[in-house]
XYZ file of C-alpha atoms in Angstrom:
603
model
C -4.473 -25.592 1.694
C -3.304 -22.178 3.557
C -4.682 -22.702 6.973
C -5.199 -19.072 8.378
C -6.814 -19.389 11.479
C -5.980 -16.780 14.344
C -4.985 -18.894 17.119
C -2.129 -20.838 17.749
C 1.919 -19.962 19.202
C 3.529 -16.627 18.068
C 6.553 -17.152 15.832
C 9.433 -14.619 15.490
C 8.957 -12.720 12.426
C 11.964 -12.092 10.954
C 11.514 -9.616 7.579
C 10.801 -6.973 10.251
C 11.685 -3.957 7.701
C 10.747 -1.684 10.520
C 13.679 -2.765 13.207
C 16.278 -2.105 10.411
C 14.609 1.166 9.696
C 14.639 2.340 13.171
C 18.042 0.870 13.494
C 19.454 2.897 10.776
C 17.767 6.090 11.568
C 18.580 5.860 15.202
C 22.395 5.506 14.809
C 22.450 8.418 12.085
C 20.778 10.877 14.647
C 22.911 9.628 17.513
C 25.949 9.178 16.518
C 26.151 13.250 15.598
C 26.630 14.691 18.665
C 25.081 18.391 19.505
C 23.138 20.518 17.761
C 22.177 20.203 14.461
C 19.834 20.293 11.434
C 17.889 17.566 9.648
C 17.669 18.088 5.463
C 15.590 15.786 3.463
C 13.937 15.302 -0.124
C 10.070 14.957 -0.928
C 10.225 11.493 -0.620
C 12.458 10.643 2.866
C 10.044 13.082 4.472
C 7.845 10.366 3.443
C 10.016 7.558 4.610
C 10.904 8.702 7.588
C 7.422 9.801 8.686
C 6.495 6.276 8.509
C 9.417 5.076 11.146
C 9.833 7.850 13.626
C 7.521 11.186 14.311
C 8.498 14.380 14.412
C 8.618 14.548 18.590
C 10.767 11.599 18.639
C 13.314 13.260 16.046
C 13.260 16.931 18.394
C 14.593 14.427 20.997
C 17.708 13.717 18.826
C 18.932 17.146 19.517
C 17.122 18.523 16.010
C 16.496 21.647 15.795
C 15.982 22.953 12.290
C 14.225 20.134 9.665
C 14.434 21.579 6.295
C 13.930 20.341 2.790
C 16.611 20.234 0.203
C 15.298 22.282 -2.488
C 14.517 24.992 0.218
C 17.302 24.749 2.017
C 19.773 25.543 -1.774
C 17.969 28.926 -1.795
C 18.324 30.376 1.409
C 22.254 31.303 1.993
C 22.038 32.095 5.897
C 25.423 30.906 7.902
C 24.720 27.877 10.320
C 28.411 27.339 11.067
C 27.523 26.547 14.801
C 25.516 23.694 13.895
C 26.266 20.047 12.125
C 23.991 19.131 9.571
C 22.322 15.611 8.354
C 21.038 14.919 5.065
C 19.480 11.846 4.127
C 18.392 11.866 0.637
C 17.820 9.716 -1.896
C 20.667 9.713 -4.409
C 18.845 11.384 -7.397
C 20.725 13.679 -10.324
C 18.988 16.650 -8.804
C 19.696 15.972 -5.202
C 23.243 15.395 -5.850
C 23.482 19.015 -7.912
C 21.881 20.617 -4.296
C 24.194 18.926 -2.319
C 27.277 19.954 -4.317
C 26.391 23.248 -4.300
C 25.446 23.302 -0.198
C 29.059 21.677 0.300
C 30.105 24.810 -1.592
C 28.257 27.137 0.167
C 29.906 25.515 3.663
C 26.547 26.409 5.623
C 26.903 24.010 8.510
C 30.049 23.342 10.491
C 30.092 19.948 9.823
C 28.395 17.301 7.070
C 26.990 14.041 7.966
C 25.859 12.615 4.749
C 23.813 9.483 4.026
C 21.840 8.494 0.913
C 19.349 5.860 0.843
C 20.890 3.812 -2.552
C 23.698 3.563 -4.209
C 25.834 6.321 -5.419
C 28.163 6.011 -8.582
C 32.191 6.491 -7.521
C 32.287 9.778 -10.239
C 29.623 11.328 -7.858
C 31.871 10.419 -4.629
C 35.035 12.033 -6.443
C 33.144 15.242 -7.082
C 31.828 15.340 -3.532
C 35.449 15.286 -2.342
C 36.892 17.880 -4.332
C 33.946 20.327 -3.700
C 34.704 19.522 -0.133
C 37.902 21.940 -0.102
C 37.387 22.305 3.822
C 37.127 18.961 5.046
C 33.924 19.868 6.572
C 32.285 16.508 4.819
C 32.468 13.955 8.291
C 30.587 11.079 6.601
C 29.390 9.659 3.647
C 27.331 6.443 3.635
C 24.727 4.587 1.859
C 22.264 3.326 3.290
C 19.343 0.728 1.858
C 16.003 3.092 3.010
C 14.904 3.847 -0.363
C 10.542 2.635 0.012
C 8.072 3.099 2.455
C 6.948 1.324 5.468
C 3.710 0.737 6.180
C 3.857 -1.787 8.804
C 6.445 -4.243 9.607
C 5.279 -6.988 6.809
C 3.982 -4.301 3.828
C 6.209 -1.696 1.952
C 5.563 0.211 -0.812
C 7.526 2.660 -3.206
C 4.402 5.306 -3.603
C 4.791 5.061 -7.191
C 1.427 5.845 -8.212
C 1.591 4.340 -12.121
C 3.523 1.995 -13.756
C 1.281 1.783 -17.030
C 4.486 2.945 -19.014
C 6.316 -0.424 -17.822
C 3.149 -2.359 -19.350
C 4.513 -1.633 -23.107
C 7.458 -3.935 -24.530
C 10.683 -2.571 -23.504
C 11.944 -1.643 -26.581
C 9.437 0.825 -26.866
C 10.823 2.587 -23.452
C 11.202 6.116 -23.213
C 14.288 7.869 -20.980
C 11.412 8.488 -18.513
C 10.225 4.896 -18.743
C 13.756 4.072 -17.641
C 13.843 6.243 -15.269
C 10.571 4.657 -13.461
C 12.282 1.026 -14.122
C 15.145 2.372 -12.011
C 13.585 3.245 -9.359
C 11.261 0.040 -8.949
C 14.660 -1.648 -9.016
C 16.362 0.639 -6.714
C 13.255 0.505 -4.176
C 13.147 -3.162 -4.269
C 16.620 -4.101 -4.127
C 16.897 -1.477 -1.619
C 14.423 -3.428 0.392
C 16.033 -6.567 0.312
C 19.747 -5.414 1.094
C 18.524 -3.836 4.222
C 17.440 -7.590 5.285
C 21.058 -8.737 4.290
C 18.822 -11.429 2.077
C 20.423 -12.973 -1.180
C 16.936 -14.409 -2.213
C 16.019 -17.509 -4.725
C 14.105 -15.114 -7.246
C 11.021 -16.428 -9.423
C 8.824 -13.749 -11.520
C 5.764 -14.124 -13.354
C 6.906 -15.499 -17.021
C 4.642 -14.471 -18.862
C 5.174 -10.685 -17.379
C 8.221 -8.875 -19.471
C 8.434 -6.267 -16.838
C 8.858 -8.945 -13.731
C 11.184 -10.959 -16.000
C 13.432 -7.930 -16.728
C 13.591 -7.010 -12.911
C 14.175 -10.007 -12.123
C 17.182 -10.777 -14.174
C 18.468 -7.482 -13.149
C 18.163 -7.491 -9.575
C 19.964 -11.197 -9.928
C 22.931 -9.847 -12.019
C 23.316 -7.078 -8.870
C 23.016 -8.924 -6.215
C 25.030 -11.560 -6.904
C 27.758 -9.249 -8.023
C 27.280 -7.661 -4.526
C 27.705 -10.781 -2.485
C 30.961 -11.617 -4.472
C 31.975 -8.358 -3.044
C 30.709 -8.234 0.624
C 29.894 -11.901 1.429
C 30.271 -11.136 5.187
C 27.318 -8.135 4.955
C 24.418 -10.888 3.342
C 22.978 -14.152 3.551
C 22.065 -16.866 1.729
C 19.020 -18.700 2.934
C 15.766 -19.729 2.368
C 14.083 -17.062 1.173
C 12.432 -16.665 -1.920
C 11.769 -13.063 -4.121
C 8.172 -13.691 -5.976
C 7.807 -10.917 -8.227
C 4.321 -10.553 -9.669
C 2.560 -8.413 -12.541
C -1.087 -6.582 -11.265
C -2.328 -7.450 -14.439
C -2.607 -11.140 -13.307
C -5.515 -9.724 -11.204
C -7.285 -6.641 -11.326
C -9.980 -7.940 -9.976
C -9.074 -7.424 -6.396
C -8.599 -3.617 -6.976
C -11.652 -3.500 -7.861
C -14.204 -5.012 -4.678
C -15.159 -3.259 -1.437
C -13.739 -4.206 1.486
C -15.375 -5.430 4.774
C -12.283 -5.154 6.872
C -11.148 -1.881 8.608
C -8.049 -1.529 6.847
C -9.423 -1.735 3.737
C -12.404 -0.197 3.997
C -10.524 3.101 5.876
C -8.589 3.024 2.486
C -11.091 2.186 -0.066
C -13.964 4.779 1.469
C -11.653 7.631 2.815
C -8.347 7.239 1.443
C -4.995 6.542 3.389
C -1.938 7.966 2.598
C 1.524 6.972 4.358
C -1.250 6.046 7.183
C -2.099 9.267 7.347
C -6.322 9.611 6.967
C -6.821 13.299 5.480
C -10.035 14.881 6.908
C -9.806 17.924 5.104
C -12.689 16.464 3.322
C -15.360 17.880 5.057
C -16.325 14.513 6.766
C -18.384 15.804 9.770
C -17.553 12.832 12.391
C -13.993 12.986 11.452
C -13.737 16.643 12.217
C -15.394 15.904 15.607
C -12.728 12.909 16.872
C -10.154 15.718 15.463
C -11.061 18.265 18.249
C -11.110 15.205 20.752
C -7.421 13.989 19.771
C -5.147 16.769 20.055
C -2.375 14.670 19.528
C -3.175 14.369 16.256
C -2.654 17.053 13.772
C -5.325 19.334 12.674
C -6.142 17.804 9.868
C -5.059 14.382 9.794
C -5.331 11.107 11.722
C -2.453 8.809 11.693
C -3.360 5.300 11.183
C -0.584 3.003 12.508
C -0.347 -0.651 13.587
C 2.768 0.193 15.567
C 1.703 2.904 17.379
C -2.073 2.265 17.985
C -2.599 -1.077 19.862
C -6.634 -0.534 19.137
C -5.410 -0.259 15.384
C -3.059 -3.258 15.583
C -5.768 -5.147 17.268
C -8.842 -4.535 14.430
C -7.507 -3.512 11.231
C -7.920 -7.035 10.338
C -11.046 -7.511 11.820
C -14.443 -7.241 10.062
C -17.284 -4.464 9.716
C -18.746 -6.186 12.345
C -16.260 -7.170 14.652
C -14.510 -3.661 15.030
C -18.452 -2.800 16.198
C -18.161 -5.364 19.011
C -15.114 -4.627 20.110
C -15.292 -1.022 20.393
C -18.819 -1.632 22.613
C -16.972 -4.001 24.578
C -15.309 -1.538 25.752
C -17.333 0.969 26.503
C -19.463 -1.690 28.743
C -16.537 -2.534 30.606
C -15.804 1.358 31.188
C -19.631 2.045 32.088
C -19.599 -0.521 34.556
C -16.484 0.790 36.368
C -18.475 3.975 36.357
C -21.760 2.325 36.897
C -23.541 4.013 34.609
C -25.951 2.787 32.202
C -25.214 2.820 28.147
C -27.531 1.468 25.933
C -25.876 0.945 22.840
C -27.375 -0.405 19.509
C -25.432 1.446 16.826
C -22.551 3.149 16.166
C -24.087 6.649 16.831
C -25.236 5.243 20.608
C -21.136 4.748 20.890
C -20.373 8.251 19.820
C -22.825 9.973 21.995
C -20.948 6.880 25.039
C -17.852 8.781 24.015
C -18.669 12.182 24.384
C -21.074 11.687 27.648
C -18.070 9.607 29.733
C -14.875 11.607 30.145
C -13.145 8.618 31.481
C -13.879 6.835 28.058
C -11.681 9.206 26.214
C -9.005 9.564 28.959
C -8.631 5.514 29.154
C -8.842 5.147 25.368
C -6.227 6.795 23.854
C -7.023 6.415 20.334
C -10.478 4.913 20.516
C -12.506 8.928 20.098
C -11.064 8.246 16.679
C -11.593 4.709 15.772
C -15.183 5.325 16.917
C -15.444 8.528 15.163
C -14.159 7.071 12.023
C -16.780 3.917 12.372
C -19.568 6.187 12.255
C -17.781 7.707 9.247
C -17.770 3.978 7.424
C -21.027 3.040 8.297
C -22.400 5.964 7.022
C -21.049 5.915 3.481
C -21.485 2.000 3.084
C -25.477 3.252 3.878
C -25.581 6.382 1.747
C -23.944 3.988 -0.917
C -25.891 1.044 -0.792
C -22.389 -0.744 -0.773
C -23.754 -3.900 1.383
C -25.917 -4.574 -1.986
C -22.968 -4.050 -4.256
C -20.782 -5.909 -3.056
C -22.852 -8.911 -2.680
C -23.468 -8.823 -6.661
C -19.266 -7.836 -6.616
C -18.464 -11.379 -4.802
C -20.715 -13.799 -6.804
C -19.257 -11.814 -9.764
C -15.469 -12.496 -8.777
C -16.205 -16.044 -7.160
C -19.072 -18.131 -9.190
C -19.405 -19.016 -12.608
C -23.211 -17.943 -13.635
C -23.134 -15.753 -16.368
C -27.215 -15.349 -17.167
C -28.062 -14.742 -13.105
C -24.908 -12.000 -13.004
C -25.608 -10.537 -16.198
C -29.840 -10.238 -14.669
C -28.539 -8.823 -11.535
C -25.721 -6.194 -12.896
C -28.843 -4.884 -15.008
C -30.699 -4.398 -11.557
C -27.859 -2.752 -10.274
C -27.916 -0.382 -13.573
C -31.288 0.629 -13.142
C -31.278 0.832 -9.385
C -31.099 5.130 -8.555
C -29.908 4.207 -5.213
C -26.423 2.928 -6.443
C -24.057 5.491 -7.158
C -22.439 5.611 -10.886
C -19.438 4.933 -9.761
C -20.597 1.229 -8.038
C -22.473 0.750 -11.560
C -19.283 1.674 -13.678
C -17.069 -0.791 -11.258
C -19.603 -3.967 -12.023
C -19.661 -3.425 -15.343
C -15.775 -4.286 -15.239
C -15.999 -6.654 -13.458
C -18.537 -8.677 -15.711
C -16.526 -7.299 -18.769
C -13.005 -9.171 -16.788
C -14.700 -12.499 -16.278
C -17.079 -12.602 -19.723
C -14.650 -11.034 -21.518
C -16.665 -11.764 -24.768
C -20.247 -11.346 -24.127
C -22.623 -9.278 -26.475
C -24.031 -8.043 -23.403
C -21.272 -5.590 -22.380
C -22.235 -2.801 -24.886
C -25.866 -3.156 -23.793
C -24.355 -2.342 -20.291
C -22.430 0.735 -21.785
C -25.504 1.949 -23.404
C -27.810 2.626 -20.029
C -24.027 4.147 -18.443
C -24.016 6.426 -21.419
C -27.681 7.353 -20.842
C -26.923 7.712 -16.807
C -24.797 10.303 -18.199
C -21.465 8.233 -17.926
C -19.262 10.227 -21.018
C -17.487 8.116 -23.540
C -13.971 8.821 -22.361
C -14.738 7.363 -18.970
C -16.736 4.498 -20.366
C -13.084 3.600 -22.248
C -12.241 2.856 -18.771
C -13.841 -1.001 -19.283
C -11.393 -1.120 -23.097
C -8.411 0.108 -21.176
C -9.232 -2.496 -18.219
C -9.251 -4.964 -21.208
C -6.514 -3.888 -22.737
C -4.298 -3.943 -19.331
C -5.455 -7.392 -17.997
C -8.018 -8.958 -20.502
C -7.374 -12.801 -20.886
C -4.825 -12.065 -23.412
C -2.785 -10.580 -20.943
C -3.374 -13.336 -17.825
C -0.766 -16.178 -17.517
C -3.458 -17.656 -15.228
C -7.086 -18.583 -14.356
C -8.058 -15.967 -12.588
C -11.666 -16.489 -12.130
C -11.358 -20.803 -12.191
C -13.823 -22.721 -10.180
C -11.081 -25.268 -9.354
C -9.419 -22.261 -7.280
C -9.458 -24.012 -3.343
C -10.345 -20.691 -2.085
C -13.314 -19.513 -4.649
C -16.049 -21.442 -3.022
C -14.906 -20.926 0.777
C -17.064 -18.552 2.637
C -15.833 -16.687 5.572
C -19.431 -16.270 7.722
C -18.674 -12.995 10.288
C -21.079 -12.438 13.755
C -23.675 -10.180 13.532
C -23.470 -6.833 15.899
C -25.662 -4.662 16.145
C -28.664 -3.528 13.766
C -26.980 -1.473 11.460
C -23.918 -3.557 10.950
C -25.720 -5.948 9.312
C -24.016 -10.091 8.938
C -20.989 -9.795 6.589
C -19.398 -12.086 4.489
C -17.114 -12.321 1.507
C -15.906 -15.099 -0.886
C -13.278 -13.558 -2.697
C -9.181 -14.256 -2.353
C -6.827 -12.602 -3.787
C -5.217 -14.852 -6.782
C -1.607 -14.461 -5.494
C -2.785 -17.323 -2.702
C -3.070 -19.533 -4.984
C 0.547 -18.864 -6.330
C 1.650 -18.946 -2.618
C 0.147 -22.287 -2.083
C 1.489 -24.026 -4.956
C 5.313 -22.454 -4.088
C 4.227 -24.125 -0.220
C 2.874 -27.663 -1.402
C 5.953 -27.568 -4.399
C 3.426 -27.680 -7.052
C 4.966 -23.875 -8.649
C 5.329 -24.647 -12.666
C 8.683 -23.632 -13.617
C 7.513 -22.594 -17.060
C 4.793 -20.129 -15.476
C 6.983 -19.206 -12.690
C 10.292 -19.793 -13.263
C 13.425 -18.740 -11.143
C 16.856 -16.846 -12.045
C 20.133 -18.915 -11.865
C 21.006 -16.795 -8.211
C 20.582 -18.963 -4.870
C 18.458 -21.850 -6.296
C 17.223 -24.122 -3.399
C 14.302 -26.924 -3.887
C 13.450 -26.696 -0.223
C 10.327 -25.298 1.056
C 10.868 -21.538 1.734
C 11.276 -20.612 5.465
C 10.804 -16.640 4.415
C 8.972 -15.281 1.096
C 9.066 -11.373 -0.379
C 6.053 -11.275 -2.795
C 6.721 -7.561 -4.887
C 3.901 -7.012 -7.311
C 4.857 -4.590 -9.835
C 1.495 -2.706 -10.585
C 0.371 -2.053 -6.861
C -1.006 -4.047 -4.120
C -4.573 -3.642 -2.212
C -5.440 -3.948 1.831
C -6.829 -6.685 1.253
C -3.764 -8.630 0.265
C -1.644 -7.037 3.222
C -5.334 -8.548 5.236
C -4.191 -11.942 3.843
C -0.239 -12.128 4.765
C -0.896 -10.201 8.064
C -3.089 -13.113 8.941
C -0.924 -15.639 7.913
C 2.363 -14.402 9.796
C 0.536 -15.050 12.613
C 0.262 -18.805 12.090
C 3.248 -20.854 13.531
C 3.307 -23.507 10.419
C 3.948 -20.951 7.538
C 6.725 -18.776 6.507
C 7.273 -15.341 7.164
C 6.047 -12.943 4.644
C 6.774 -9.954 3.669
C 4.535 -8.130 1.059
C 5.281 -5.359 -1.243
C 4.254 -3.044 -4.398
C 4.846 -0.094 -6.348
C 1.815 1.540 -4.746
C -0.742 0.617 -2.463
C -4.311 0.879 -4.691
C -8.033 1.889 -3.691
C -10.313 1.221 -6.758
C -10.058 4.942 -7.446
C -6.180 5.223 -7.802
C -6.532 2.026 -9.832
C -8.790 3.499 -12.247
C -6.440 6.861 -12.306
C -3.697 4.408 -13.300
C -5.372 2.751 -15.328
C -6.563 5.920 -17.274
C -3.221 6.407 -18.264
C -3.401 4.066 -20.897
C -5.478 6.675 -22.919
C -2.579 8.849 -22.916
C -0.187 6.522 -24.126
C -2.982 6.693 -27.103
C -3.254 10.700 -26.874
C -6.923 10.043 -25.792
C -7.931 12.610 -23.434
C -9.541 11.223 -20.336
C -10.594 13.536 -17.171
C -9.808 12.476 -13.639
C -10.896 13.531 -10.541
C -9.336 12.035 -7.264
C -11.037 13.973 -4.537
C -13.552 12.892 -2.163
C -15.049 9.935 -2.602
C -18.398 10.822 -1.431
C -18.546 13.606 -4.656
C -19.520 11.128 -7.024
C -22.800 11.002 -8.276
C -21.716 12.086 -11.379
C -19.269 9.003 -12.850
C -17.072 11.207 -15.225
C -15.647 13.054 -11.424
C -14.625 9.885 -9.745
């Protein structure tokens, strides 16, 4: 059994994607001396946001940041400054740059992709360059997104299109294959790792990445042996499909619930939402931008220190404190809830000055607690986790009806339980009984497809696996959290995410090589000393909870986690909408706010 308690000697993690990140962007902006200018694409503005800010890049002697697209229509003559551009090697991107080499805007070019490029591309590059004004061209492996230094993602929102057989591919579908590949393989070059590779067999999709990425990458160590190594370390690639389930719960941890109730976007919060305590921290934190908080493990220590920790414990540890502030002051606090802290906050100056980020953490607790209260989310989610984790199909199917024909749930909560019963009695007669009071809640038709398509993406004809089985080690173990204050009520949850049960049998050497099995590339029957797990389909906070919490433990492996997206229930559901347009069914979707959603069919 995965032990995963919180104590014990640190170990050197070493899939730290973050300190070859910072290693590559570091040399690129100091090895070009001087002044110069900065030119990106939509998505390295993304990338790079996530490993260095905007002061720290100023520092580098940047003076002008521009985006590509911009930068091809303005013609204005910057021949007394170099200029960078890292981009990601895309057919359009390549056309700009050709053209800007052309134009011969900057004095000098310092050129660096984040893939591969094809040697045609690098021939055209040098006879555009008629000046010799091109300094250097490299490729570098930066094509996904950091979040922290064990989770990446490649902010691909959907990956329905990947769900059909492959023969039925589109040029668009393989366009979205290639970039999956080129974000993951990306990922692992830039740990020098030639990885033992298993995918999920019954998955076409993980089987035909997998057998790609092996073909590459061994052809790439035949070339550059010296730049990789083979070791321990195993690639698990995994379909979402397996388990839906998790995308689908609330969240009791601050992570997840900052992402599940508010949203959190290349850990960036957006308050533009109209969130009242949010706005308030904003005018406290001026290092933040207007409108957004940044939510970072690396540079928040209040962050790295709770965004693990539960409802409950985030409380405590915020008032702690406070107390030890107001008794440096000697002042007297009383503090029962989370509004008693705000009003702490704005009363002692110190608080804020000796804080740094903790105006916003509290700010942003008040936030949660309010919409887990306004949406009756403690009740939900208790129905949710005996749902997910027990087998009792005539007590869940009494208490989802409660839930339907309780007015203090929102639609939305309904809509979610109904899935869930409809993923673990797939067959019941009971289901379009359900549908029936949703219709008459005024749930329309197209979004009550939403449980079919659920079905239809990761029904039991779709799982390899059992993903709601009693003989799971982890279904019946409950994790009992300390009570806080009054409105923070005792919090607990049963659920764990079905890829620890993969993990454990790869740990114990109980993996089935006919579920699971492995490409011919750097086969070892040793117990892995590093693991990449890459679901294809998205991953939740809640599974980045799980391997954040076991790279802390000396006895297991390091772990590095990754997905095409990282999912809320809400951009789960968007995705999984999708699936009515492969079937020209029209289906309306609205992503804003989460607290606008008393009416299901605006979710």
């Amino acid at each position: 059994m995965i032990q995963q308690n919180r104590g014990g000697p640190q170990k050197k993690y070493t899939l730290n994607l973050l300190n070859s990140a910072t290693d590559y962007i570091d040399r690129i902006l100091s090895e070009v001396s001087g002044m110069k200018c900065l030119i990106l694409d939509q998505e390295t503005i993304g990338i790079i946001s996530l490993i260095y800010s905007q002061s720290q890049i100023l520092k580098k002697d940047v003076y002008l940041m521009e985006k590509i697209d911009a930068a091809a229509s303005t013609k204005q003559k910057l021949q007394h400054m170099k200029v960078i551009f890292l981009i990601r090697p895309t057919q359009e991107n390549q056309t700009l740059l050709l053209q800007e080499i052309k134009d011969k805007r900057f004095c000098e070019y310092y050129i660096f992709f984040t893939n591969t490029l094809s040697n045609f591309y690098i021939e055209q590059l040098a006879e555009a360059d008629d000046s010799d004004l091109i300094k250097q061209l490299q490729e570098i492996y930066l094509d996904f997104y950091i979040v922290q230094p064990d989770t990446f993602t490649l902010n691909i929102p959907s990956t329905i299109p990947l769900t059909k057989s492959a023969s039925q591919w589109n040029s668009q579908d393989e366009q979205l294959f290639q970039r999956v590949f080129e974000g993951l393989s990306a990922t692992i070059y830039s740990l020098r790792r030639i990885p033992m590779i298993r995918y999920q067999g019954s998955s076409e999709i993980c089987a035909k990445l997998a057998q790609k990425l092996s073909q590459t990458m061994r052809e790439e160590y035949e070339q550059s042996q010296s730049q990789f190594m083979l070791s321990n370390c195993l690639l698990l690639i995994l379909d979402r499909r397996e388990d839906p389930a998790t995308l689908l719960l609330n969240q009791w941890t601050y992570q997840g619930m900052l992402h599940e109730l508010i949203g959190i976007q290349n850990n960036r919060i957006d308050i533009r939402q109209g969130q009242k305590a949010l706005n308030q921290a904003a005018s406290i934190n001026k290092a933040d931008s207007e409108n957004e908080f940044v939510i970072s493990s690396t540079l928040d220590d209040f962050f790295a220190e709770n965004q693990y920790s539960n409802f409950g414990e985030l409380a405590q540890n915020i008032k702690d404190f406070i107390d030890k502030v107001t008794q440096q002051k000697k002042e007297t606090v009383q503090i029962n809830s989370l509004e008693d802290m705000q009003k702490a906050v704005d009363k002692i100056p110190e608080i804020r000055k000796m804080s740094g980020n903790l105006s916003k953490h509290v700010a942003l607790s008040c936030e949660l607690s309010k919409l887990v209260e306004e949406r009756q989310l403690l009740k939900v989610s208790k129905v949710e986790q005996d749902i997910v984790c027990n087998e009792a199909k005539s007590e869940h199917q009494k208490a989802v009806f409660q839930m339907l024909e309780d007015r203090t749930i929102q639609t939305y909560e309904k809509l979610k339980l109904v899935m869930l019963y409809a993923l673990r009695y797939e067959n019941c007669d009971k289901i379009s009984r359900m549908k029936d009071i949703l219709r008459d809640l005024g749930v329309k038709n197209n979004s009550l497809n939403l449980i079919n398509y659920l079905l239809d993406y990761s029904g039991k004809a779709k799982r390899q696996g059992d993903l709601f089985s009693d003989k799971n080690i982890f279904s019946k173990a409950q994790q009992k959290f300390k009570s806080v204050f009054k409105d923070v009520p005792n919090i607990y949850t049963q659920h764990q995410p079905y890829f620890l049960t993969i993990l454990e049998q790869i740990l114990t050497n109980k993996i089935k090589d006919n579920e699971f099995p492995s490409t011919n590339l750097n086969n070892f029957r040793e117990r892995p000393t590093e693991i990449i797990i890459f679901y294809v389909g998205g991953i939740s906070f809640e599974e980045v909870k799980e391997i954040g919490l076991l790279n802390k433990q000396s006895n297991q492996p390091n772990i590095l986690l990754g997905g095409t997206y990282i999912h809320n229930s809400r951009t789960f559901l968007a995705e999984i909408c999708q699936l009515s347009y492969e079937n020209n069914i029209e289906v309306v979707v609205d992503k804003s706010n989460p607290r606008n959603d008393n009416k299901f069919h605006k979710f």
